[in-house]
Amino acid sequence: MSLEKILAWVPDGSAAAALARQVDYLRLPGHVAVIMDGNGRWAAQRRLPRIEGHRAGIDAVRDAVEVCARLGVEVLTLYAFSVENWKRPRSEVRLLMELLKRYLRLELDTLMRNDIRLHVIGRAGELAPDVREELAAGCSRTAGNGGMRFNIALNYSGRAEIVEAARRALAAGMAPRDLDEARFSGLLYTAGQPDPDLLIRTSGEMRVSNFLLWQIAYAEIWVTDTLWPDFRARHLLEAIVAYQKRDRRYGGLKPEPAAVGQ
Ligand code: FPP
């Protein structure tokens, strides 16, 4: 059972354990997507180079992956590197890629132990060959796992994804009348996956930053001031508890409570 799996992992008597008991395990978000933000500010607060913020952010990645897998979330998507992130100093980009490779090498056993399937969304073909190799190794090693799908968004842009999907439809010779929302969804990187139910953003920024623009149409957005390197199990559980209190109407009306005796 999910609660037991979480309680086996968080410290007894902790805030995370208390929150885990508040979660309704029958109404979990199927897909949780996260905009990991605030690594640079975390480092600046400690007068450290920015890369130390990214390095510390890896611990938060580990926590998020483990907690979501133990909860029983179907899909977790982490926004690790956007198309726009190439504008950062070369040294920062290089170190981010090194951290990613290191994460993949060191965490493969954790992914296997938790039955997690790794998947990359974004223009992975434009990444450096050594990064592509590490990603391919991680994806193929975990391909047979049947548990949570873990999408890493890399060299990702929501707008570019939509344009690519439109190009694929045209290249396949699809007639306009044959294209509908379901078919279009099937042309995106996330084909076959449920859309995010919950979008988390850290560091207090109120932006979606070109992330999963099509897929988040009805996602519930939860923003925390916590900077990504400080994000832990309790924050994720807090987001899920808050999500479960939301009234999701998908543009419709709240159903009337059934009349007594009906
Ligand atoms: C945003 O913080 C964070 C990033 C651009 C990179 C996130 C990457 C990692 C945590 C490491 C690799 C990820 C995986 C999945 C292994 P920022 O630098 O924009 O922070 P700031 O807004 O405070 O400057």
CSV table of N, CA, C and O in Angstrom, one decimal, residues 68-156:
chain,number,residue,atom,x,y,z
A,68,CYS,N,7.3,10.1,-5.4
A,68,CYS,CA,6.3,9.9,-6.4
A,68,CYS,C,6.1,8.4,-6.7
A,68,CYS,O,5.0,7.9,-6.8
A,69,ALA,N,7.3,7.7,-6.8
A,69,ALA,CA,7.2,6.3,-7.1
A,69,ALA,C,6.5,5.5,-6.0
A,69,ALA,O,5.7,4.7,-6.2
A,70,ARG,N,6.9,5.9,-4.7
A,70,ARG,CA,6.3,5.2,-3.6
A,70,ARG,C,4.8,5.5,-3.4
A,70,ARG,O,4.1,4.6,-3.0
A,71,LEU,N,4.4,6.7,-3.8
A,71,LEU,CA,3.0,7.1,-3.6
A,71,LEU,C,2.2,6.3,-4.6
A,71,LEU,O,1.0,6.0,-4.3
A,72,GLY,N,2.8,6.0,-5.8
A,72,GLY,CA,2.0,5.3,-6.8
A,72,GLY,C,1.5,6.3,-7.9
A,72,GLY,O,0.6,6.0,-8.6
A,73,VAL,N,2.3,7.4,-8.1
A,73,VAL,CA,2.0,8.3,-9.2
A,73,VAL,C,2.4,7.6,-10.5
A,73,VAL,O,3.4,7.0,-10.5
A,74,GLU,N,1.5,7.8,-11.5
A,74,GLU,CA,1.8,7.1,-12.8
A,74,GLU,C,2.9,7.7,-13.6
A,74,GLU,O,3.7,7.0,-14.1
A,75,VAL,N,2.9,9.1,-13.6
A,75,VAL,CA,3.9,9.8,-14.4
A,75,VAL,C,4.5,11.0,-13.6
A,75,VAL,O,3.7,11.8,-13.0
A,76,LEU,N,5.8,11.1,-13.6
A,76,LEU,CA,6.4,12.3,-13.0
A,76,LEU,C,7.3,13.0,-14.1
A,76,LEU,O,8.1,12.3,-14.8
A,77,THR,N,7.1,14.3,-14.4
A,77,THR,CA,7.9,14.9,-15.4
A,77,THR,C,8.7,16.1,-14.7
A,77,THR,O,8.1,16.9,-14.1
A,78,LEU,N,10.0,16.1,-14.9
A,78,LEU,CA,10.8,17.1,-14.3
A,78,LEU,C,11.4,18.0,-15.4
A,78,LEU,O,12.0,17.4,-16.4
A,79,TYR,N,11.3,19.3,-15.3
A,79,TYR,CA,11.8,20.2,-16.3
A,79,TYR,C,13.3,20.5,-16.0
A,79,TYR,O,13.6,21.3,-15.1
A,80,ALA,N,14.2,19.8,-16.6
A,80,ALA,CA,15.6,19.9,-16.3
A,80,ALA,C,16.4,20.9,-17.1
A,80,ALA,O,17.3,21.5,-16.6
A,81,PHE,N,16.0,21.1,-18.4
A,81,PHE,CA,16.8,22.0,-19.2
A,81,PHE,C,15.9,22.4,-20.4
A,81,PHE,O,15.4,21.6,-21.2
A,82,SER,N,15.7,23.7,-20.5
A,82,SER,CA,14.8,24.2,-21.6
A,82,SER,C,15.6,24.6,-22.8
A,82,SER,O,16.9,24.8,-22.7
A,83,VAL,N,15.0,24.7,-23.9
A,83,VAL,CA,15.7,25.2,-25.1
A,83,VAL,C,16.3,26.6,-24.8
A,83,VAL,O,17.4,26.9,-25.3
A,84,GLU,N,15.6,27.4,-24.0
A,84,GLU,CA,16.1,28.7,-23.7
A,84,GLU,C,17.4,28.7,-22.8
A,84,GLU,O,18.2,29.6,-22.7
A,85,ASN,N,17.6,27.5,-22.0
A,85,ASN,CA,18.7,27.4,-21.1
A,85,ASN,C,20.1,27.4,-21.8
A,85,ASN,O,21.1,27.6,-21.1
A,86,TRP,N,20.1,27.2,-23.1
A,86,TRP,CA,21.4,27.3,-23.8
A,86,TRP,C,22.0,28.7,-23.7
A,86,TRP,O,23.2,28.9,-24.0
A,87,LYS,N,21.1,29.7,-23.4
A,87,LYS,CA,21.6,31.1,-23.3
A,87,LYS,C,22.5,31.3,-22.1
A,87,LYS,O,23.1,32.4,-21.9
A,88,ARG,N,22.5,30.3,-21.2
A,88,ARG,CA,23.3,30.5,-20.0
A,88,ARG,C,24.8,30.4,-20.3
A,88,ARG,O,25.2,29.8,-21.3
A,89,PRO,N,25.7,30.8,-19.4
A,89,PRO,CA,27.1,30.7,-19.6
A,89,PRO,C,27.5,29.2,-20.0
A,89,PRO,O,26.9,28.3,-19.4
A,90,ARG,N,28.4,29.1,-20.9
A,90,ARG,CA,28.8,27.7,-21.3
A,90,ARG,C,29.2,26.8,-20.2
A,90,ARG,O,29.0,25.6,-20.2
A,91,SER,N,29.9,27.4,-19.2
A,91,SER,CA,30.4,26.6,-18.1
A,91,SER,C,29.3,26.1,-17.3
A,91,SER,O,29.3,24.9,-16.8
A,92,GLU,N,28.2,26.9,-17.1
A,92,GLU,CA,27.0,26.4,-16.4
A,92,GLU,C,26.3,25.3,-17.1
A,92,GLU,O,25.9,24.2,-16.5
A,93,VAL,N,26.2,25.4,-18.5
A,93,VAL,CA,25.5,24.4,-19.3
A,93,VAL,C,26.3,23.1,-19.2
A,93,VAL,O,25.8,22.0,-19.0
A,94,ARG,N,27.7,23.2,-19.3
A,94,ARG,CA,28.5,22.0,-19.3
A,94,ARG,C,28.4,21.3,-17.9
A,94,ARG,O,28.2,20.1,-17.9
A,95,LEU,N,28.4,22.1,-16.9
A,95,LEU,CA,28.3,21.4,-15.5
A,95,LEU,C,26.9,20.8,-15.3
A,95,LEU,O,26.8,19.8,-14.7
A,96,LEU,N,25.9,21.5,-15.9
A,96,LEU,CA,24.5,20.9,-15.8
A,96,LEU,C,24.4,19.5,-16.5
A,96,LEU,O,23.9,18.6,-15.9
A,97,MET,N,25.1,19.5,-17.6
A,97,MET,CA,25.1,18.2,-18.4
A,97,MET,C,25.9,17.1,-17.6
A,97,MET,O,25.5,16.0,-17.6
A,98,GLU,N,27.0,17.6,-17.0
A,98,GLU,CA,27.8,16.6,-16.2
A,98,GLU,C,27.0,16.1,-15.0
A,98,GLU,O,27.0,14.9,-14.7
A,99,LEU,N,26.2,17.0,-14.4
A,99,LEU,CA,25.4,16.6,-13.3
A,99,LEU,C,24.3,15.6,-13.7
A,99,LEU,O,24.0,14.6,-13.0
A,100,LEU,N,23.8,15.8,-14.9
A,100,LEU,CA,22.7,14.9,-15.4
A,100,LEU,C,23.3,13.5,-15.7
A,100,LEU,O,22.7,12.5,-15.3
A,101,LYS,N,24.5,13.5,-16.3
A,101,LYS,CA,25.1,12.2,-16.6
A,101,LYS,C,25.4,11.5,-15.3
A,101,LYS,O,25.2,10.3,-15.2
A,102,ARG,N,25.9,12.2,-14.3
A,102,ARG,CA,26.3,11.6,-13.0
A,102,ARG,C,25.0,11.1,-12.3
A,102,ARG,O,25.0,9.9,-11.8
A,103,TYR,N,24.0,11.9,-12.4
A,103,TYR,CA,22.7,11.4,-11.8
A,103,TYR,C,22.3,10.1,-12.4
A,103,TYR,O,21.9,9.1,-11.7
A,104,LEU,N,22.3,10.1,-13.8
A,104,LEU,CA,21.9,8.8,-14.5
A,104,LEU,C,22.7,7.6,-14.1
A,104,LEU,O,22.2,6.5,-13.9
A,105,ARG,N,24.0,7.8,-14.0
A,105,ARG,CA,24.9,6.7,-13.6
A,105,ARG,C,24.6,6.2,-12.2
A,105,ARG,O,24.5,5.1,-11.9
A,106,LEU,N,24.5,7.2,-11.3
A,106,LEU,CA,24.4,6.8,-9.9
A,106,LEU,C,23.0,6.4,-9.5
A,106,LEU,O,22.9,5.6,-8.5
A,107,GLU,N,22.0,6.9,-10.2
A,107,GLU,CA,20.6,6.6,-9.7
A,107,GLU,C,19.9,5.4,-10.5
A,107,GLU,O,18.8,5.1,-10.2
A,108,LEU,N,20.7,4.8,-11.4
A,108,LEU,CA,20.0,3.8,-12.2
A,108,LEU,C,19.5,2.7,-11.3
A,108,LEU,O,18.4,2.1,-11.5
A,109,ASP,N,20.3,2.3,-10.3
A,109,ASP,CA,19.9,1.2,-9.4
A,109,ASP,C,18.6,1.6,-8.6
A,109,ASP,O,17.7,0.8,-8.4
A,110,THR,N,18.5,2.9,-8.2
A,110,THR,CA,17.3,3.4,-7.6
A,110,THR,C,16.1,3.3,-8.5
A,110,THR,O,15.0,2.9,-8.1
A,111,LEU,N,16.3,3.7,-9.8
A,111,LEU,CA,15.2,3.6,-10.7
A,111,LEU,C,14.8,2.1,-10.9
A,111,LEU,O,13.6,1.8,-10.9
A,112,MET,N,15.7,1.2,-11.0
A,112,MET,CA,15.4,-0.2,-11.2
A,112,MET,C,14.7,-0.7,-9.9
A,112,MET,O,13.7,-1.4,-10.1
A,113,ARG,N,15.2,-0.4,-8.8
A,113,ARG,CA,14.6,-0.9,-7.5
A,113,ARG,C,13.1,-0.4,-7.4
A,113,ARG,O,12.3,-1.1,-6.9
A,114,ASN,N,12.8,0.8,-7.9
A,114,ASN,CA,11.5,1.3,-7.8
A,114,ASN,C,10.6,1.0,-9.0
A,114,ASN,O,9.6,1.6,-9.2
A,115,ASP,N,11.2,0.2,-9.9
A,115,ASP,CA,10.4,-0.2,-11.1
A,115,ASP,C,10.1,1.0,-12.0
A,115,ASP,O,9.0,1.0,-12.7
A,116,ILE,N,11.0,2.0,-12.1
A,116,ILE,CA,10.7,3.3,-12.8
A,116,ILE,C,11.2,3.2,-14.2
A,116,ILE,O,12.3,2.7,-14.5
A,117,ARG,N,10.4,3.7,-15.2
A,117,ARG,CA,10.8,3.7,-16.6
A,117,ARG,C,11.2,5.1,-16.9
A,117,ARG,O,10.4,6.1,-16.8
A,118,LEU,N,12.4,5.3,-17.4
A,118,LEU,CA,12.9,6.6,-17.8
A,118,LEU,C,12.6,6.9,-19.2
A,118,LEU,O,12.6,6.1,-20.1
A,119,HIS,N,12.2,8.2,-19.5
A,119,HIS,CA,11.9,8.7,-20.8
A,119,HIS,C,12.3,10.1,-20.9
A,119,HIS,O,12.3,10.9,-20.0
A,120,VAL,N,12.8,10.5,-22.1
A,120,VAL,CA,13.3,11.9,-22.3
A,120,VAL,C,12.3,12.6,-23.2
A,120,VAL,O,11.9,12.0,-24.2
A,121,ILE,N,11.9,13.8,-22.8
A,121,ILE,CA,11.0,14.6,-23.7
A,121,ILE,C,11.8,15.8,-24.1
A,121,ILE,O,12.5,16.4,-23.2
A,122,GLY,N,11.8,16.2,-25.3
A,122,GLY,CA,12.5,17.4,-25.8
A,122,GLY,C,13.4,16.9,-27.0
A,122,GLY,O,13.3,15.8,-27.4
A,123,ARG,N,14.2,17.9,-27.5
A,123,ARG,CA,15.0,17.6,-28.6
A,123,ARG,C,16.3,16.9,-28.2
A,123,ARG,O,17.4,17.6,-28.2
A,124,ALA,N,16.2,15.7,-27.8
A,124,ALA,CA,17.4,15.0,-27.2
A,124,ALA,C,18.5,14.8,-28.3
A,124,ALA,O,19.6,14.8,-27.9
A,125,GLY,N,18.1,14.7,-29.5
A,125,GLY,CA,19.1,14.5,-30.6
A,125,GLY,C,20.1,15.7,-30.7
A,125,GLY,O,21.1,15.5,-31.3
A,126,GLU,N,19.7,16.9,-30.1
A,126,GLU,CA,20.6,18.0,-30.2
A,126,GLU,C,21.6,18.1,-29.0
A,126,GLU,O,22.4,19.0,-28.9
A,127,LEU,N,21.5,17.1,-28.1
A,127,LEU,CA,22.4,17.1,-27.0
A,127,LEU,C,23.7,16.5,-27.4
A,127,LEU,O,23.8,15.8,-28.4
A,128,ALA,N,24.8,16.7,-26.6
A,128,ALA,CA,26.1,16.2,-26.9
A,128,ALA,C,26.1,14.6,-26.9
A,128,ALA,O,25.3,14.0,-26.1
A,129,PRO,N,26.9,14.0,-27.7
A,129,PRO,CA,26.9,12.5,-27.8
A,129,PRO,C,27.0,11.8,-26.5
A,129,PRO,O,26.3,10.8,-26.3
A,130,ASP,N,27.9,12.3,-25.6
A,130,ASP,CA,28.1,11.6,-24.3
A,130,ASP,C,26.8,11.6,-23.5
A,130,ASP,O,26.5,10.7,-22.8
A,131,VAL,N,26.1,12.8,-23.5
A,131,VAL,CA,24.9,12.9,-22.8
A,131,VAL,C,23.8,12.0,-23.4
A,131,VAL,O,23.1,11.3,-22.7
A,132,ARG,N,23.8,12.0,-24.7
A,132,ARG,CA,22.8,11.1,-25.4
A,132,ARG,C,23.0,9.6,-25.1
A,132,ARG,O,22.1,8.9,-24.8
A,133,GLU,N,24.3,9.3,-25.0
A,133,GLU,CA,24.6,7.9,-24.7
A,133,GLU,C,24.1,7.5,-23.3
A,133,GLU,O,23.5,6.4,-23.1
A,134,GLU,N,24.4,8.3,-22.4
A,134,GLU,CA,24.0,8.1,-21.0
A,134,GLU,C,22.5,8.0,-20.9
A,134,GLU,O,21.9,7.1,-20.2
A,135,LEU,N,21.8,8.9,-21.6
A,135,LEU,CA,20.3,8.9,-21.6
A,135,LEU,C,19.8,7.6,-22.2
A,135,LEU,O,18.9,6.9,-21.7
A,136,ALA,N,20.4,7.2,-23.4
A,136,ALA,CA,19.9,6.0,-24.1
A,136,ALA,C,20.1,4.8,-23.2
A,136,ALA,O,19.3,3.9,-23.1
A,137,ALA,N,21.3,4.8,-22.5
A,137,ALA,CA,21.6,3.6,-21.6
A,137,ALA,C,20.5,3.5,-20.5
A,137,ALA,O,19.9,2.5,-20.2
A,138,GLY,N,20.2,4.7,-19.9
A,138,GLY,CA,19.2,4.7,-18.8
A,138,GLY,C,17.8,4.3,-19.3
A,138,GLY,O,17.1,3.6,-18.7
A,139,CYS,N,17.5,4.8,-20.5
A,139,CYS,CA,16.1,4.5,-21.1
A,139,CYS,C,16.0,3.0,-21.4
A,139,CYS,O,15.0,2.4,-21.1
A,140,SER,N,17.1,2.5,-22.0
A,140,SER,CA,17.0,1.1,-22.5
A,140,SER,C,17.0,0.1,-21.3
A,140,SER,O,16.3,-0.8,-21.2
A,141,ARG,N,17.9,0.5,-20.3
A,141,ARG,CA,17.9,-0.4,-19.1
A,141,ARG,C,16.6,-0.4,-18.3
A,141,ARG,O,16.2,-1.4,-17.7
A,142,THR,N,15.9,0.7,-18.3
A,142,THR,CA,14.6,0.8,-17.5
A,142,THR,C,13.4,0.5,-18.4
A,142,THR,O,12.3,0.5,-17.9
A,143,ALA,N,13.6,0.2,-19.7
A,143,ALA,CA,12.5,0.1,-20.6
A,143,ALA,C,11.5,-1.0,-20.2
A,143,ALA,O,10.3,-0.8,-20.5
A,144,GLY,N,11.9,-2.0,-19.6
A,144,GLY,CA,11.0,-3.1,-19.2
A,144,GLY,C,10.3,-2.9,-17.9
A,144,GLY,O,9.5,-3.7,-17.5
A,145,ASN,N,10.6,-1.8,-17.2
A,145,ASN,CA,10.0,-1.5,-15.9
A,145,ASN,C,8.5,-1.1,-16.1
A,145,ASN,O,8.2,-0.4,-17.0
A,146,GLY,N,7.6,-1.6,-15.2
A,146,GLY,CA,6.2,-1.3,-15.4
A,146,GLY,C,5.6,-0.3,-14.4
A,146,GLY,O,4.4,-0.1,-14.4
A,147,GLY,N,6.5,0.3,-13.6
A,147,GLY,CA,6.0,1.2,-12.6
A,147,GLY,C,5.9,2.7,-13.1
A,147,GLY,O,5.6,2.9,-14.3
A,148,MET,N,6.3,3.6,-12.3
A,148,MET,CA,6.1,5.0,-12.7
A,148,MET,C,7.0,5.4,-13.9
A,148,MET,O,8.1,4.9,-14.0
A,149,ARG,N,6.4,6.2,-14.8
A,149,ARG,CA,7.2,6.7,-15.9
A,149,ARG,C,7.8,8.0,-15.4
A,149,ARG,O,7.1,8.9,-14.9
A,150,PHE,N,9.1,8.2,-15.6
A,150,PHE,CA,9.8,9.4,-15.2
A,150,PHE,C,10.3,10.1,-16.5
A,150,PHE,O,11.2,9.6,-17.1
A,151,ASN,N,9.6,11.2,-16.8
A,151,ASN,CA,10.0,12.0,-18.0
A,151,ASN,C,11.0,13.0,-17.5
A,151,ASN,O,10.7,13.8,-16.6
A,152,ILE,N,12.2,13.1,-18.2
A,152,ILE,CA,13.1,14.2,-18.0
A,152,ILE,C,12.9,15.1,-19.2
A,152,ILE,O,13.2,14.6,-20.3
A,153,ALA,N,12.5,16.4,-18.9
A,153,ALA,CA,12.4,17.3,-20.1
A,153,ALA,C,13.8,18.0,-20.3
A,153,ALA,O,14.3,18.7,-19.4
A,154,LEU,N,14.3,17.7,-21.4
A,154,LEU,CA,15.7,18.2,-21.7
A,154,LEU,C,15.7,18.8,-23.1
A,154,LEU,O,15.2,18.2,-24.1
A,155,ASN,N,16.3,20.0,-23.2
A,155,ASN,CA,16.3,20.7,-24.4
A,155,ASN,C,14.8,20.8,-24.9
A,155,ASN,O,14.5,20.5,-26.0
A,156,TYR,N,14.0,21.1,-23.9
A,156,TYR,CA,12.5,21.1,-24.1
A,156,TYR,C,12.0,22.5,-24.3
A,156,TYR,O,12.4,23.5,-23.7
